[in-house]
């Protein structure tokens, strides 16, 4: 099975992506390859940040690698928090702070439309590729559910009456922004490398 590094320290994302790629790819974490430094996300777009993280690992550690960057893009806020989703309520803030700020900003807003967008940058065999996954939905008025992470309790995907945090991991992974982007990358790797086992 093809080994590939996922340049993240987020254990939720690692678990999610290992479930999505089970039987297809062997996913190594940054600690699996002895990379313990913090990779700064200095880009001003999701694409830039994903590329920065994937190339950092590829160049310094020599592994085929991919990295993702995700943003929650809220229509009524002009696409904010977007690339700044992790730091929406300030540096070193928690998911709870970000959701509190988002719900406060949206309190008097009837337009609840939002989307999660993930960009994956893949550095493999000296080439670089980008894959995108988008899921549309709405921002709820209060937090609902306890599964997942980040903004999951306030995001309700289109066609569902439950938030990501109420749907649970399995249902979320069927439809999520990250699984759409990951699916595209896995398909690319399957087409490219005969050695990868089919799902
Ligand atoms: P990053 O991709 O780790 O930079 O994520 C940016 C921000 O979006 C962080 O606050 C994450 O918690 C949040 N985020 C990323 N993916 C998800 C998701 O699948 N559900 C909810 N929040 C997410």
mmCIF file of C-alpha atoms and ligand atoms in Angstrom:
data_model
loop_
_atom_site.group_PDB
_atom_site.id
_atom_site.type_symbol
_atom_site.label_atom_id
_atom_site.label_comp_id
_atom_site.label_asym_id
_atom_site.label_seq_id
_atom_site.Cartn_x
_atom_site.Cartn_y
_atom_site.Cartn_z
ATOM 1 C CA UNK A 1 0.000 0.000 0.000
ATOM 2 C CA UNK A 2 1.302 3.464 -0.840
ATOM 3 C CA UNK A 3 2.634 5.384 2.160
ATOM 4 C CA UNK A 4 1.968 9.074 2.276
ATOM 5 C CA UNK A 5 2.365 11.731 4.962
ATOM 6 C CA UNK A 6 -0.566 13.893 5.995
ATOM 7 C CA UNK A 7 1.033 17.150 7.188
ATOM 8 C CA UNK A 8 -1.186 17.838 10.170
ATOM 9 C CA UNK A 9 -1.102 17.625 13.947
ATOM 10 C CA UNK A 10 -4.893 17.625 14.194
ATOM 11 C CA UNK A 11 -5.832 14.160 15.497
ATOM 12 C CA UNK A 12 -9.482 14.618 14.437
ATOM 13 C CA UNK A 13 -8.392 15.201 10.839
ATOM 14 C CA UNK A 14 -5.985 12.228 10.977
ATOM 15 C CA UNK A 15 -8.703 9.911 12.255
ATOM 16 C CA UNK A 16 -11.141 11.211 9.664
ATOM 17 C CA UNK A 17 -8.742 10.782 6.757
ATOM 18 C CA UNK A 18 -7.612 7.327 7.912
ATOM 19 C CA UNK A 19 -11.260 6.220 7.896
ATOM 20 C CA UNK A 20 -11.852 7.748 4.462
ATOM 21 C CA UNK A 21 -8.733 6.136 2.911
ATOM 22 C CA UNK A 22 -8.911 2.796 4.785
ATOM 23 C CA UNK A 23 -7.521 -0.024 2.625
ATOM 24 C CA UNK A 24 -6.317 2.435 -0.005
ATOM 25 C CA UNK A 25 -3.431 4.434 1.439
ATOM 26 C CA UNK A 26 -1.217 4.155 4.539
ATOM 27 C CA UNK A 27 -1.365 7.575 6.150
ATOM 28 C CA UNK A 28 1.644 8.662 8.236
ATOM 29 C CA UNK A 29 1.352 11.556 10.656
ATOM 30 C CA UNK A 30 3.977 14.241 11.234
ATOM 31 C CA UNK A 31 5.028 12.564 14.479
ATOM 32 C CA UNK A 32 5.350 9.212 12.638
ATOM 33 C CA UNK A 33 8.163 10.799 10.564
ATOM 34 C CA UNK A 34 9.712 12.705 13.486
ATOM 35 C CA UNK A 35 8.538 16.139 12.377
ATOM 36 C CA UNK A 36 7.697 18.016 15.562
ATOM 37 C CA UNK A 37 8.109 21.611 14.450
ATOM 38 C CA UNK A 38 5.165 23.966 13.981
ATOM 39 C CA UNK A 39 4.581 24.745 10.290
ATOM 40 C CA UNK A 40 3.378 28.354 10.115
ATOM 41 C CA UNK A 41 0.317 29.028 7.960
ATOM 42 C CA UNK A 42 1.434 32.368 6.512
ATOM 43 C CA UNK A 43 -0.608 32.296 3.280
ATOM 44 C CA UNK A 44 -3.602 34.502 2.547
ATOM 45 C CA UNK A 45 -5.589 31.787 0.736
ATOM 46 C CA UNK A 46 -6.446 28.164 1.489
ATOM 47 C CA UNK A 47 -4.413 27.091 -1.584
ATOM 48 C CA UNK A 48 -1.303 28.912 -0.364
ATOM 49 C CA UNK A 49 -1.482 27.446 3.139
ATOM 50 C CA UNK A 50 -1.989 23.898 1.875
ATOM 51 C CA UNK A 51 0.977 24.271 -0.511
ATOM 52 C CA UNK A 52 3.209 25.761 2.237
ATOM 53 C CA UNK A 53 2.562 22.777 4.561
ATOM 54 C CA UNK A 54 2.897 20.043 1.913
ATOM 55 C CA UNK A 55 6.095 21.438 0.360
ATOM 56 C CA UNK A 56 7.682 22.009 3.796
ATOM 57 C CA UNK A 57 7.469 18.303 4.603
ATOM 58 C CA UNK A 58 8.265 17.117 1.072
ATOM 59 C CA UNK A 59 11.420 19.251 0.846
ATOM 60 C CA UNK A 60 12.777 18.655 4.362
ATOM 61 C CA UNK A 61 11.765 15.035 4.933
ATOM 62 C CA UNK A 62 11.607 13.674 1.367
ATOM 63 C CA UNK A 63 8.237 11.950 1.752
ATOM 64 C CA UNK A 64 5.320 12.158 -0.627
ATOM 65 C CA UNK A 65 2.988 14.337 1.315
ATOM 66 C CA UNK A 66 -0.325 16.116 1.298
ATOM 67 C CA UNK A 67 -1.716 18.893 3.431
ATOM 68 C CA UNK A 68 -5.150 20.423 3.727
ATOM 69 C CA UNK A 69 -6.452 23.805 4.635
ATOM 70 C CA UNK A 70 -10.106 24.361 5.384
ATOM 71 C CA UNK A 71 -12.213 27.446 5.792
ATOM 72 C CA UNK A 72 -15.790 28.121 6.758
ATOM 73 C CA UNK A 73 -17.067 30.706 4.267
ATOM 74 C CA UNK A 74 -20.193 32.566 5.373
ATOM 75 C CA UNK A 75 -22.055 34.434 2.614
ATOM 76 C CA UNK A 76 -23.427 37.258 4.796
ATOM 77 C CA UNK A 77 -19.910 37.898 6.140
ATOM 78 C CA UNK A 78 -18.368 38.209 2.669
ATOM 79 C CA UNK A 79 -16.714 34.783 2.897
ATOM 80 C CA UNK A 80 -15.316 35.274 6.434
ATOM 81 C CA UNK A 81 -13.899 33.675 8.495
ATOM 82 C CA UNK A 82 -12.494 31.747 5.483
ATOM 83 C CA UNK A 83 -8.744 31.261 5.610
ATOM 84 C CA UNK A 84 -8.772 32.783 9.122
ATOM 85 C CA UNK A 85 -11.320 30.266 10.518
ATOM 86 C CA UNK A 86 -8.933 28.841 13.132
ATOM 87 C CA UNK A 87 -8.062 32.299 14.513
ATOM 88 C CA UNK A 88 -11.457 33.980 14.068
ATOM 89 C CA UNK A 89 -11.794 34.954 17.749
ATOM 90 C CA UNK A 90 -8.070 35.754 18.107
ATOM 91 C CA UNK A 91 -4.727 33.956 18.315
ATOM 92 C CA UNK A 92 -4.749 30.789 20.450
ATOM 93 C CA UNK A 93 -8.545 30.779 20.703
ATOM 94 C CA UNK A 94 -10.655 27.640 21.099
ATOM 95 C CA UNK A 95 -13.454 26.323 18.883
ATOM 96 C CA UNK A 96 -15.955 27.510 21.513
ATOM 97 C CA UNK A 97 -14.669 31.106 21.196
ATOM 98 C CA UNK A 98 -14.891 30.974 17.392
ATOM 99 C CA UNK A 99 -18.468 29.669 17.442
ATOM 100 C CA UNK A 100 -19.520 32.241 20.038
ATOM 101 C CA UNK A 101 -18.125 35.039 17.874
ATOM 102 C CA UNK A 102 -19.733 33.635 14.709
ATOM 103 C CA UNK A 103 -23.186 33.274 16.301
ATOM 104 C CA UNK A 104 -22.931 36.820 17.704
ATOM 105 C CA UNK A 105 -21.926 38.271 14.294
ATOM 106 C CA UNK A 106 -24.838 36.418 12.676
ATOM 107 C CA UNK A 107 -27.428 37.173 15.384
ATOM 108 C CA UNK A 108 -29.521 39.594 13.310
ATOM 109 C CA UNK A 109 -28.761 38.057 9.944
ATOM 110 C CA UNK A 110 -31.448 36.168 8.052
ATOM 111 C CA UNK A 111 -29.037 34.982 5.348
ATOM 112 C CA UNK A 112 -27.517 31.897 7.044
ATOM 113 C CA UNK A 113 -25.849 30.445 3.913
ATOM 114 C CA UNK A 114 -22.317 29.107 4.375
ATOM 115 C CA UNK A 115 -19.948 26.525 2.984
ATOM 116 C CA UNK A 116 -16.969 24.551 4.168
ATOM 117 C CA UNK A 117 -14.189 24.489 1.595
ATOM 118 C CA UNK A 118 -11.129 22.248 1.785
ATOM 119 C CA UNK A 119 -8.093 22.502 -0.451
ATOM 120 C CA UNK A 120 -5.617 19.626 -0.475
ATOM 121 C CA UNK A 121 -2.116 20.165 -1.860
ATOM 122 C CA UNK A 122 -0.318 16.977 -2.874
ATOM 123 C CA UNK A 123 3.453 16.845 -3.386
ATOM 124 C CA UNK A 124 4.229 13.545 -5.014
ATOM 125 C CA UNK A 125 7.033 12.389 -7.321
ATOM 126 C CA UNK A 126 8.231 15.976 -7.766
ATOM 127 C CA UNK A 127 4.825 17.212 -8.898
ATOM 128 C CA UNK A 128 2.270 19.368 -7.143
ATOM 129 C CA UNK A 129 -1.502 19.018 -7.451
ATOM 130 C CA UNK A 130 -4.486 20.730 -5.826
ATOM 131 C CA UNK A 131 -7.875 19.146 -5.037
ATOM 132 C CA UNK A 132 -10.940 20.985 -3.722
ATOM 133 C CA UNK A 133 -14.032 19.861 -1.810
ATOM 134 C CA UNK A 134 -17.016 22.086 -0.996
ATOM 135 C CA UNK A 135 -20.142 21.416 1.036
ATOM 136 C CA UNK A 136 -22.912 24.010 1.216
ATOM 137 C CA UNK A 137 -25.199 24.513 4.170
ATOM 138 C CA UNK A 138 -26.389 27.013 6.755
ATOM 139 C CA UNK A 139 -25.268 28.395 10.106
ATOM 140 C CA UNK A 140 -27.660 27.439 12.908
ATOM 141 C CA UNK A 141 -28.825 29.950 15.537
ATOM 142 C CA UNK A 142 -27.510 27.851 18.441
ATOM 143 C CA UNK A 143 -24.919 25.084 18.837
ATOM 144 C CA UNK A 144 -26.303 21.586 18.381
ATOM 145 C CA UNK A 145 -24.632 18.205 18.905
ATOM 146 C CA UNK A 146 -21.423 17.008 20.494
ATOM 147 C CA UNK A 147 -19.554 14.978 17.835
ATOM 148 C CA UNK A 148 -16.886 16.266 15.484
ATOM 149 C CA UNK A 149 -14.768 19.341 16.070
ATOM 150 C CA UNK A 150 -14.316 22.991 15.158
ATOM 151 C CA UNK A 151 -17.485 24.598 13.794
ATOM 152 C CA UNK A 152 -19.384 21.288 13.456
ATOM 153 C CA UNK A 153 -22.082 22.177 16.064
ATOM 154 C CA UNK A 154 -23.167 25.290 14.103
ATOM 155 C CA UNK A 155 -23.023 23.970 10.515
ATOM 156 C CA UNK A 156 -26.029 22.203 9.002
ATOM 157 C CA UNK A 157 -25.327 20.688 5.565
ATOM 158 C CA UNK A 158 -27.846 21.309 2.768
ATOM 159 C CA UNK A 159 -30.570 18.628 2.646
ATOM 160 C CA UNK A 160 -30.160 17.673 6.336
ATOM 161 C CA UNK A 161 -31.939 18.862 9.473
ATOM 162 C CA UNK A 162 -29.020 18.053 11.747
ATOM 163 C CA UNK A 163 -25.643 19.725 12.233
ATOM 164 C CA UNK A 164 -22.379 17.955 11.469
ATOM 165 C CA UNK A 165 -21.981 17.506 15.242
ATOM 166 C CA UNK A 166 -25.398 15.792 15.445
ATOM 167 C CA UNK A 167 -24.850 13.648 12.344
ATOM 168 C CA UNK A 168 -21.740 11.993 13.804
ATOM 169 C CA UNK A 169 -18.452 11.042 12.178
ATOM 170 C CA UNK A 170 -19.675 8.333 9.849
ATOM 171 C CA UNK A 171 -22.433 10.379 8.229
ATOM 172 C CA UNK A 172 -20.231 13.472 8.134
ATOM 173 C CA UNK A 173 -17.428 11.569 6.393
ATOM 174 C CA UNK A 174 -19.809 10.493 3.602
ATOM 175 C CA UNK A 175 -20.494 14.073 2.561
ATOM 176 C CA UNK A 176 -17.881 16.387 4.052
ATOM 177 C CA UNK A 177 -15.723 18.953 2.273
ATOM 178 C CA UNK A 178 -12.605 17.022 3.368
ATOM 179 C CA UNK A 179 -13.896 13.661 2.142
ATOM 180 C CA UNK A 180 -14.819 15.202 -1.248
ATOM 181 C CA UNK A 181 -11.318 16.652 -1.646
ATOM 182 C CA UNK A 182 -9.721 13.461 -0.314
ATOM 183 C CA UNK A 183 -11.793 11.319 -2.679
ATOM 184 C CA UNK A 184 -10.457 13.320 -5.632
ATOM 185 C CA UNK A 185 -6.871 12.920 -4.417
ATOM 186 C CA UNK A 186 -7.249 9.184 -3.767
ATOM 187 C CA UNK A 187 -8.745 8.696 -7.239
ATOM 188 C CA UNK A 188 -5.793 10.569 -8.727
ATOM 189 C CA UNK A 189 -3.311 8.380 -6.828
ATOM 190 C CA UNK A 190 -5.169 5.212 -7.827
ATOM 191 C CA UNK A 191 -5.111 6.212 -11.492
ATOM 192 C CA UNK A 192 -1.442 7.181 -11.266
ATOM 193 C CA UNK A 193 0.054 4.359 -9.221
ATOM 194 C CA UNK A 194 -0.874 0.800 -10.098
ATOM 195 C CA UNK A 195 0.594 -0.348 -6.773
ATOM 196 C CA UNK A 196 -2.153 1.290 -4.718
ATOM 197 C CA UNK A 197 -4.791 -1.240 -3.694
ATOM 198 C CA UNK A 198 -8.290 -0.430 -4.919
ATOM 199 C CA UNK A 199 -10.890 0.402 -2.255
HETATM 200 P P1 LIG B 1 -7.494 24.172 9.401
HETATM 201 O O1 LIG B 1 -7.752 23.537 8.105
HETATM 202 O O2 LIG B 1 -6.974 23.192 10.403
HETATM 203 O O3 LIG B 1 -6.638 25.404 9.301
HETATM 204 O O4 LIG B 1 -8.907 24.580 9.972
HETATM 205 C C1 LIG B 1 -9.355 25.914 10.034
HETATM 206 C C2 LIG B 1 -10.499 26.030 11.010
HETATM 207 O O5 LIG B 1 -11.643 25.374 10.482
HETATM 208 C C3 LIG B 1 -10.269 25.451 12.402
HETATM 209 O O6 LIG B 1 -10.893 26.291 13.325
HETATM 210 C C4 LIG B 1 -10.943 24.118 12.366
HETATM 211 O O7 LIG B 1 -11.411 23.740 13.624
HETATM 212 C C5 LIG B 1 -12.088 24.408 11.397
HETATM 213 N N1 LIG B 1 -12.428 23.184 10.671
HETATM 214 C C6 LIG B 1 -11.662 22.537 9.771
HETATM 215 N N2 LIG B 1 -12.287 21.447 9.331
HETATM 216 C C7 LIG B 1 -13.481 21.419 9.978
HETATM 217 C C8 LIG B 1 -14.585 20.510 9.976
HETATM 218 O O8 LIG B 1 -14.597 19.479 9.294
HETATM 219 N N3 LIG B 1 -15.614 20.815 10.782
HETATM 220 C C9 LIG B 1 -15.653 21.929 11.565
HETATM 221 N N4 LIG B 1 -14.660 22.794 11.624
HETATM 222 C C10 LIG B 1 -13.572 22.539 10.833
#
